[in-house]
C-alpha positions as CSV (number, residue, x, y, z in Angstrom):
1,M,-185.6,-40.8,92.6
2,N,-182.9,-42.9,93.6
3,T,-180.0,-43.4,91.0
4,T,-181.3,-47.7,90.7
5,E,-184.5,-46.0,89.6
6,S,-183.3,-43.5,87.2
7,L,-181.3,-46.7,85.5
8,K,-184.5,-48.5,85.1
9,D,-186.2,-45.7,84.0
10,Y,-183.2,-44.7,81.1
11,Q,-183.3,-48.5,80.4
12,R,-187.5,-48.6,79.7
13,V,-187.0,-45.3,77.9
14,R,-184.3,-46.9,75.6
15,T,-186.2,-50.4,75.0
16,L,-189.7,-48.2,74.0
17,A,-187.8,-45.9,71.7
18,I,-185.6,-48.9,70.3
19,R,-188.3,-50.5,69.2
20,S,-190.9,-47.5,68.0
21,L,-188.3,-46.7,66.2
22,F,-188.4,-50.2,64.0
23,E,-192.2,-49.8,64.4
24,I,-191.9,-46.3,62.4
25,I,-189.4,-47.8,60.0
26,E,-191.0,-50.9,59.4
27,Q,-194.5,-49.0,58.2
28,S,-193.2,-46.6,56.4
29,S,-190.9,-48.8,54.1
30,E,-190.7,-50.9,51.3
31,G,-189.9,-53.8,53.3
32,T,-188.6,-55.8,56.1
33,V,-186.7,-58.6,56.2
34,I,-184.6,-60.5,60.0
35,V,-181.7,-63.1,59.4
36,D,-180.2,-65.0,62.2
37,R,-176.5,-65.6,62.2
38,D,-176.9,-68.2,59.0
39,A,-178.7,-65.3,57.1
40,N,-181.7,-67.5,57.2
41,I,-184.5,-65.7,57.3
42,V,-186.2,-65.2,60.5
43,W,-189.4,-62.8,60.2
44,M,-190.2,-60.9,56.8
45,N,-193.2,-58.7,56.4
46,E,-196.1,-59.3,54.2
47,R,-195.2,-55.9,51.6
48,Y,-191.6,-57.2,51.4
49,A,-193.2,-60.8,50.7
50,R,-195.6,-59.8,47.6
51,R,-192.3,-57.5,46.0
52,F,-191.1,-60.9,45.8
53,G,-193.4,-63.4,44.5
54,L,-194.5,-64.8,47.8
55,E,-198.2,-65.5,48.9
56,S,-196.8,-65.0,52.2
57,A,-194.0,-64.0,54.1
58,A,-194.3,-67.5,56.1
59,G,-193.0,-68.9,52.8
60,A,-189.9,-67.1,53.5
61,I,-189.0,-68.7,57.5
62,G,-186.1,-70.9,57.5
63,R,-185.0,-70.0,53.8
64,A,-181.0,-68.9,53.4
65,C,-182.3,-64.9,52.2
66,E,-180.6,-64.9,48.8
67,S,-183.1,-67.2,47.6
68,V,-185.7,-64.9,48.1
69,I,-184.2,-62.0,47.7
70,P,-181.8,-62.4,45.2
71,G,-178.4,-60.1,45.4
72,S,-179.0,-60.2,49.0
73,L,-176.0,-58.8,51.0
74,L,-177.5,-59.5,54.5
75,R,-175.1,-62.6,55.0
76,E,-171.8,-60.2,54.3
77,V,-173.1,-57.8,57.0
78,V,-173.7,-61.0,59.5
79,R,-169.9,-62.3,58.3
80,T,-168.6,-58.8,59.2
81,G,-170.6,-57.6,61.2
82,R,-170.6,-53.8,59.7
83,P,-173.9,-52.5,58.5
84,I,-174.4,-51.2,55.3
85,L,-176.6,-48.1,54.9
86,L,-177.7,-46.7,51.9
87,D,-177.3,-49.3,49.0
88,M,-179.7,-49.9,46.0
89,Q,-181.3,-53.9,45.9
90,D,-182.7,-54.9,42.3
91,T,-186.3,-56.1,42.4
92,P,-189.0,-57.9,40.1
93,K,-190.3,-54.5,39.9
94,E,-187.4,-51.9,39.6
95,P,-185.0,-51.3,41.9
96,L,-184.8,-50.4,46.2
97,I,-183.3,-48.3,48.4
98,V,-181.9,-50.5,51.4
99,M,-180.1,-50.4,54.5
100,R,-179.1,-53.0,56.4
101,L,-177.7,-53.4,59.6
102,P,-176.2,-56.1,61.8
103,I,-178.2,-57.5,65.5
104,H,-175.9,-58.0,68.2
105,D,-176.3,-59.9,71.8
106,D,-175.7,-58.4,74.5
107,A,-172.4,-59.4,74.9
108,G,-171.8,-57.5,71.2
109,A,-172.1,-61.0,69.5
110,V,-173.8,-60.7,66.1
111,I,-176.2,-63.0,66.1
112,G,-177.8,-61.8,62.3
113,A,-179.0,-58.9,60.7
114,I,-182.0,-56.9,59.6
115,G,-182.6,-54.9,56.5
116,F,-184.7,-52.3,55.8
117,A,-186.1,-50.9,52.2
118,L,-186.5,-47.2,52.5
119,F,-187.9,-46.4,49.0
120,D,-190.0,-47.6,46.2
121,E,-188.6,-45.4,43.5
122,L,-185.0,-43.5,43.4
123,R,-187.2,-39.7,43.1
124,S,-188.6,-40.6,46.4
125,L,-185.3,-39.0,47.2
126,S,-185.5,-35.3,45.8
127,P,-183.8,-33.0,46.1
128,M,-181.4,-35.3,46.7
129,L,-180.8,-37.4,43.8
130,K,-181.6,-34.9,41.3
131,R,-178.4,-33.0,42.5
132,Y,-176.4,-36.2,42.6
133,L,-178.2,-37.3,39.5
134,S,-177.7,-32.9,38.0
135,M,-173.7,-32.8,38.6
136,Q,-173.3,-36.8,36.9
137,E,-174.9,-35.1,33.6
138,E,-172.5,-31.9,34.4
139,L,-170.0,-34.1,34.9
140,A,-170.6,-36.1,32.2
141,S,-171.2,-33.2,29.5
142,T,-167.7,-31.7,30.6
143,R,-166.3,-35.3,30.0
144,S,-167.5,-34.7,26.2
145,L,-166.3,-31.6,25.4
146,L,-162.9,-32.1,27.1
147,R,-163.0,-35.1,25.0
148,A,-163.9,-33.1,21.8
149,R,-161.4,-30.1,22.9
150,Q,-158.5,-32.9,23.3
151,T,-155.2,-32.5,20.4
152,K,-154.7,-35.3,18.1
153,Y,-151.0,-34.1,17.0
154,N,-147.9,-33.9,19.1
155,F,-144.2,-34.0,17.5
156,A,-144.0,-37.2,16.3
157,H,-146.7,-36.1,13.5
158,F,-143.9,-33.1,13.1
159,I,-142.0,-35.4,10.1
160,G,-138.2,-34.4,9.1
161,T,-134.8,-35.0,9.9
162,S,-133.3,-31.4,8.3
163,A,-131.8,-29.2,10.1
164,A,-134.3,-26.5,9.9
165,S,-137.3,-28.8,10.9
166,L,-134.9,-30.5,14.1
167,E,-134.3,-26.6,15.4
168,V,-138.3,-26.3,15.1
169,K,-139.0,-29.2,16.8
170,R,-135.7,-28.4,19.4
171,R,-137.3,-24.7,20.4
172,A,-141.0,-25.9,20.3
173,R,-140.1,-29.0,23.2
174,R,-138.6,-26.0,25.0
175,S,-141.7,-24.0,25.0
176,A,-144.5,-26.7,26.4
177,S,-143.0,-26.4,29.4
178,A,-143.1,-22.3,29.5
179,E,-146.1,-20.5,31.0
180,S,-145.4,-17.9,28.3
181,P,-147.4,-17.0,24.6
182,V,-146.2,-18.8,21.9
183,L,-145.6,-17.7,18.8
184,L,-145.6,-19.2,15.6
185,L,-144.3,-17.8,12.0
186,G,-144.6,-19.1,8.7
187,E,-146.4,-20.0,6.0
188,T,-149.8,-21.1,4.9
189,G,-149.7,-25.1,5.2
190,T,-146.3,-25.7,6.9
191,G,-147.7,-26.6,10.3
192,K,-148.2,-24.3,12.6
193,E,-151.6,-25.9,13.7
194,L,-150.1,-29.0,14.3
195,L,-147.0,-27.2,16.1
196,A,-149.5,-25.7,18.3
197,Q,-151.5,-29.0,19.6
198,A,-147.9,-30.6,19.7
199,I,-146.8,-28.0,22.7
200,H,-149.9,-28.1,24.4
201,G,-149.8,-32.0,24.6
202,A,-146.3,-31.6,26.4
203,S,-147.5,-29.1,28.5
204,P,-149.0,-29.3,31.8
205,R,-152.1,-28.1,30.4
206,A,-151.9,-31.1,28.1
207,H,-155.3,-32.4,30.2
208,K,-157.4,-29.3,30.0
209,A,-159.4,-28.1,26.4
210,F,-157.0,-27.2,23.9
211,V,-159.7,-24.5,22.2
212,S,-158.8,-22.8,18.4
213,I,-159.9,-20.3,17.3
214,N,-159.0,-18.5,13.2
215,S,-159.5,-14.6,13.3
216,A,-159.6,-14.7,10.1
217,A,-162.8,-16.9,9.3
218,I,-165.7,-15.1,11.8
219,P,-167.0,-11.8,10.7
220,E,-165.4,-8.8,12.7
221,T,-169.0,-8.5,14.1
222,L,-168.6,-11.8,16.2
223,L,-165.5,-11.9,16.7
224,E,-165.8,-9.9,19.9
225,A,-168.6,-12.5,21.2
226,E,-166.4,-15.2,20.1
227,F,-163.8,-14.6,22.1
228,F,-164.6,-13.1,25.3
229,G,-168.7,-14.3,25.9
230,T,-172.0,-12.9,25.9
231,A,-173.9,-12.0,29.4
232,P,-178.2,-13.0,28.4
233,G,-179.7,-10.3,26.0
234,A,-176.5,-8.8,25.5
235,F,-177.6,-7.3,22.5
236,T,-180.7,-7.9,19.7
237,G,-180.3,-11.7,18.6
238,A,-178.0,-12.4,21.4
239,D,-179.0,-15.6,23.3
240,R,-181.5,-15.3,26.2
241,K,-179.2,-17.3,28.4
242,G,-175.8,-15.6,27.2
243,R,-172.8,-17.6,25.9
244,T,-169.8,-19.2,26.6
245,G,-166.7,-17.5,24.6
246,K,-163.4,-19.5,23.6
247,L,-161.5,-17.9,26.7
248,Q,-163.8,-19.5,29.2
249,I,-163.6,-22.8,27.3
250,A,-160.4,-22.6,27.4
251,Q,-160.0,-22.1,31.2
252,G,-156.6,-24.6,32.5
253,G,-155.7,-25.0,29.2
254,T,-154.1,-23.5,25.5
255,L,-156.5,-21.1,23.5
256,F,-154.9,-21.1,19.6
257,L,-155.2,-17.7,18.1
258,D,-154.8,-18.7,14.4
259,E,-153.9,-16.1,12.2
260,I,-154.0,-13.2,15.0
261,G,-152.3,-10.7,11.8
262,D,-155.7,-10.5,10.9
263,M,-157.4,-10.0,14.4
264,P,-159.3,-6.4,14.6
265,L,-157.2,-3.2,16.0
266,P,-160.1,-2.9,18.9
267,L,-160.3,-6.8,19.3
268,Q,-156.2,-6.2,19.6
269,S,-156.6,-3.9,22.9
270,K,-158.2,-6.0,24.4
271,L,-156.7,-9.6,24.2
272,L,-153.6,-7.6,25.0
273,R,-155.1,-7.0,28.4
274,V,-156.3,-11.1,29.3
275,L,-152.4,-11.5,28.1
276,Q,-151.5,-8.8,30.7
277,E,-154.0,-8.6,33.3
278,K,-155.1,-12.2,33.1
279,E,-158.9,-10.6,32.7
280,F,-161.3,-10.3,31.3
281,E,-165.5,-9.1,31.4
282,P,-168.6,-11.1,28.4
283,V,-169.6,-8.5,25.2
284,G,-172.7,-6.9,27.7
285,S,-171.6,-7.9,30.6
286,N,-169.8,-6.1,34.3
287,E,-168.6,-9.1,34.9
288,V,-165.0,-9.7,35.3
289,I,-164.0,-13.1,34.8
290,Q,-159.8,-14.6,35.9
291,S,-158.3,-16.1,32.9
292,D,-156.2,-19.1,33.4
293,V,-155.3,-19.8,29.4
294,R,-151.6,-20.1,27.8
295,V,-152.2,-18.7,24.4
296,I,-150.4,-19.7,21.4
297,A,-151.0,-16.9,18.6
298,A,-149.6,-18.6,14.6
299,T,-149.6,-16.0,11.3
300,S,-148.9,-15.8,8.0
301,T,-148.7,-12.3,8.1
302,D,-144.9,-10.2,8.5
303,L,-146.6,-8.6,11.8
304,E,-143.3,-6.6,11.9
305,A,-144.7,-4.8,8.5
306,A,-147.8,-4.4,9.9
307,I,-147.3,-2.9,12.5
308,K,-145.5,-0.4,10.2
309,R,-148.5,0.1,8.4
310,G,-150.7,0.4,11.9
311,E,-152.7,-2.1,10.8
312,F,-150.7,-4.3,14.7
313,R,-150.1,-2.7,18.3
314,A,-146.9,-3.2,18.5
315,D,-147.5,-3.7,22.3
316,L,-149.2,-6.8,21.3
317,Y,-146.7,-8.0,19.2
318,Y,-144.2,-7.8,22.0
319,R,-146.3,-9.6,24.4
320,L,-146.5,-12.4,22.5
321,N,-143.7,-12.4,20.7
322,V,-141.8,-14.0,23.7
323,L,-141.2,-17.6,22.6
324,P,-141.0,-17.0,18.9
325,I,-140.9,-19.9,16.2
326,Q,-140.2,-19.4,12.5
327,V,-142.0,-22.6,11.1
328,P,-139.6,-22.9,6.9
329,P,-141.7,-23.3,4.3
330,L,-141.7,-26.4,2.9
331,R,-138.7,-25.3,-0.2
332,D,-136.7,-25.0,3.2
333,R,-136.5,-28.1,4.3
334,L,-137.1,-30.6,0.8
335,D,-134.6,-33.1,2.5
336,D,-137.4,-34.3,4.2
337,L,-140.0,-34.5,1.3
338,P,-139.4,-38.6,1.1
339,A,-139.7,-38.9,4.8
340,L,-143.5,-36.7,4.7
341,S,-144.3,-38.5,1.1
342,E,-144.4,-41.8,2.5
343,A,-146.1,-40.7,5.7
344,I,-149.0,-39.0,3.3
345,L,-149.6,-41.8,1.6
346,E,-149.4,-43.8,4.7
347,E,-152.1,-41.8,6.4
348,L,-153.6,-42.2,3.1
349,R,-153.9,-45.4,3.3
350,S,-152.9,-46.1,-0.4
351,Q,-149.9,-48.1,-1.9
352,H,-148.3,-46.1,-3.9
353,E,-144.7,-45.8,-3.5
354,L,-142.3,-42.7,-5.5
355,N,-139.9,-44.1,-7.5
356,P,-136.3,-41.8,-7.9
357,E,-137.4,-39.7,-10.6
358,A,-141.1,-38.8,-8.9
359,L,-138.5,-37.7,-5.6
360,D,-136.9,-35.9,-7.5
361,L,-139.3,-34.1,-9.2
362,L,-141.0,-32.6,-6.0
363,G,-137.0,-31.1,-4.6
364,Q,-137.8,-29.4,-8.0
365,H,-141.0,-27.6,-7.3
366,A,-141.0,-24.6,-4.8
367,W,-144.3,-25.7,-2.8
368,P,-146.4,-22.2,-2.6
369,G,-149.1,-23.9,-0.5
370,N,-146.3,-26.3,1.5
371,I,-147.2,-29.1,3.5
372,R,-150.7,-28.8,2.6
373,E,-149.8,-29.0,-1.1
374,L,-147.8,-31.7,-0.5
375,R,-151.0,-33.9,0.3
376,N,-153.1,-33.1,-2.4
377,V,-150.4,-33.4,-5.4
378,L,-150.1,-37.4,-3.6
379,E,-153.6,-37.5,-3.1
380,R,-154.3,-36.8,-6.7
381,A,-151.8,-38.4,-7.4
382,A,-152.4,-42.0,-6.0
383,L,-155.7,-41.8,-7.4
384,L,-155.4,-40.5,-11.4
385,S,-152.7,-44.0,-11.4
386,D,-153.0,-46.6,-12.4
387,D,-149.7,-47.5,-10.9
388,L,-148.5,-48.9,-7.6
389,M,-145.2,-47.1,-8.5
390,L,-145.4,-43.1,-9.0
391,N,-143.2,-41.8,-12.0
392,A,-142.1,-38.1,-12.4
393,A,-145.4,-37.8,-14.9
394,D,-147.4,-38.9,-12.5
395,I,-146.6,-35.9,-10.5
396,R,-145.9,-33.6,-13.2
397,S,-149.7,-34.1,-14.3
398,A,-150.9,-34.3,-10.5
399,I,-149.0,-31.4,-9.6
400,G,-150.2,-28.7,-12.3
401,S,-148.5,-25.4,-12.6
402,F,-145.3,-25.8,-11.4
403,T,-143.2,-23.4,-9.9
404,P,-139.4,-24.4,-10.0
405,V,-137.3,-23.8,-6.8
406,Q,-135.3,-20.5,-6.3
407,R,-131.8,-21.9,-4.3
408,V,-130.3,-19.4,-2.2
409,V,-126.2,-19.6,-5.0
410,P,-123.7,-17.7,-4.4
411,L,-121.6,-15.8,-7.1
412,P,-118.1,-18.0,-7.6
413,L,-115.7,-15.7,-5.0
414,Q,-113.1,-15.1,-7.0
415,P,-109.7,-14.8,-5.2
416,I,-108.3,-11.2,-4.1
417,A,-104.4,-10.7,-4.4
418,H,-103.3,-10.5,-0.6
419,E,-106.8,-11.8,0.8
420,T,-106.5,-13.2,3.7
421,F,-108.6,-16.4,5.0
422,S,-110.8,-14.3,7.5
423,E,-111.5,-11.6,4.7
424,A,-112.2,-13.8,2.2
425,R,-115.2,-15.4,4.8
426,E,-116.4,-12.4,5.2
427,R,-116.8,-11.5,1.6
428,F,-118.4,-14.8,1.0
429,D,-121.0,-14.1,3.9
430,R,-121.8,-10.9,3.2
431,Q,-122.9,-11.9,-0.6
432,L,-124.3,-15.3,0.9
433,I,-126.6,-13.2,3.5
434,E,-127.3,-10.2,1.0
435,S,-128.2,-13.4,-1.6
436,A,-130.8,-14.7,0.4
437,L,-131.9,-11.0,1.5
438,A,-132.7,-10.1,-2.2
439,Q,-134.3,-13.6,-3.4
440,C,-136.5,-12.9,0.5
441,G,-137.8,-9.7,-0.8
442,G,-135.6,-8.1,2.4
443,K,-137.6,-10.2,4.8
444,V,-135.2,-10.4,7.4
445,I,-137.6,-13.9,8.9
446,E,-137.5,-15.6,5.5
447,A,-134.0,-15.0,4.8
448,A,-132.9,-16.3,8.0
449,A,-134.8,-19.6,7.7
450,R,-133.9,-20.1,3.8
451,L,-129.7,-19.9,5.7
452,G,-130.7,-22.1,8.4
453,L,-129.9,-19.6,11.1
454,G,-132.3,-17.8,14.1
455,R,-133.1,-14.7,12.8
456,S,-131.4,-13.2,16.1
457,T,-128.5,-14.8,14.9
458,L,-128.9,-13.5,10.9
459,Y,-129.2,-9.5,12.8
460,K,-126.2,-9.9,14.3
461,K,-124.2,-11.1,11.5
462,M,-125.4,-8.5,9.0
463,V,-124.9,-5.6,11.8
464,A,-121.3,-6.9,12.1
465,L,-120.9,-7.4,8.3
466,G,-122.4,-3.9,7.6
467,I,-125.5,-4.7,5.9
468,A,-128.6,-2.7,6.2
469,E,-132.4,-4.2,6.7
470,S,-135.0,-3.4,4.1
471,Q,-137.6,-0.6,5.0
């Protein structure tokens, strides 16, 4: 066979292949339509015509494609010369999966387009469509879970301009850009979880989940499973499908461990492994899961005293105490009371205000419940008062058991003959620090917060002045 005969044979095979391909697709598809360069229908099979309510395909010939097939994009294919390989086409019955191709002449010019309706039901694309729908459902579920794990507080919610409040916010903002653990120390009701959320929201992990777990609120027998999750059927009564733990839910984000001082000792050692080795194993599983979480811990317990009592691991304390932040009690930031009270009343959507006597009385109470107690008092006073201007009587009635605040007031410093200014100042500092320590029961952290000093600064002053720490 010479070259000319071979070329003719190749062209013949190509032509037959094109014709066969068209016939196969036309016969197996749910509909076929061909339009000219003006997007007018020149041919349509009977099956497609009936789908759009025509008695026969002859009724579609010569009509604009959109007048027969609403929403058709064949005109766009003719105009651009670009195919639309897979698309959704709405019909009076159900949507179709369609393919649209341009038709070229021998010179390469677009002279029309052809459209095939490939499937009459979306499930015909199974398993590809099933996989796609499954991925969509998983993505929607993940987005919903992430929205539920987003923080609602930022640094603007930690209200206060006192020296103690500004120092807390300064240290918290600095910690937001780091990856090291943060340890929030302070009495209950001072706003430790608010700060934890604010730190997460200002960190590079803000787009990931913020997961909170309270060590004191979960039974000890369930705490490990809550932390690390469980393998399928790990123990009697366990979920047969297994359960995802808080550590895994917080992957890429922040895990907030509230009241960590109440965590059982066996779990403390496992948490230490997570912090050091960045890995953990679900309960009842041999699978090792890599951990990528930023830990923020909080406690109202004196952890140093707990270590001495053997109730808290010293190595875990040192691992968590990288960036400690002492959150001061409300009685040590009374200058913030007016702004706090106004913000709380606004949050309660109350029209009430506080007169000067009411504000003065608020400053005389020690607030053992801190900001949580302040909110409770203001809400109660607003509900019980018929007058929009709350007075001292309204506040005292709402407080109930009044606890006077104890202020650090040193005894008058009597001058000593031939004493220099430096010596007098040193004597005053010693007296002031000793008075603060006495009122705080020897607790250096609380004394430092009351004096408006950092803990390390107070320790240095105590060493310089020869003041021994209470044991």
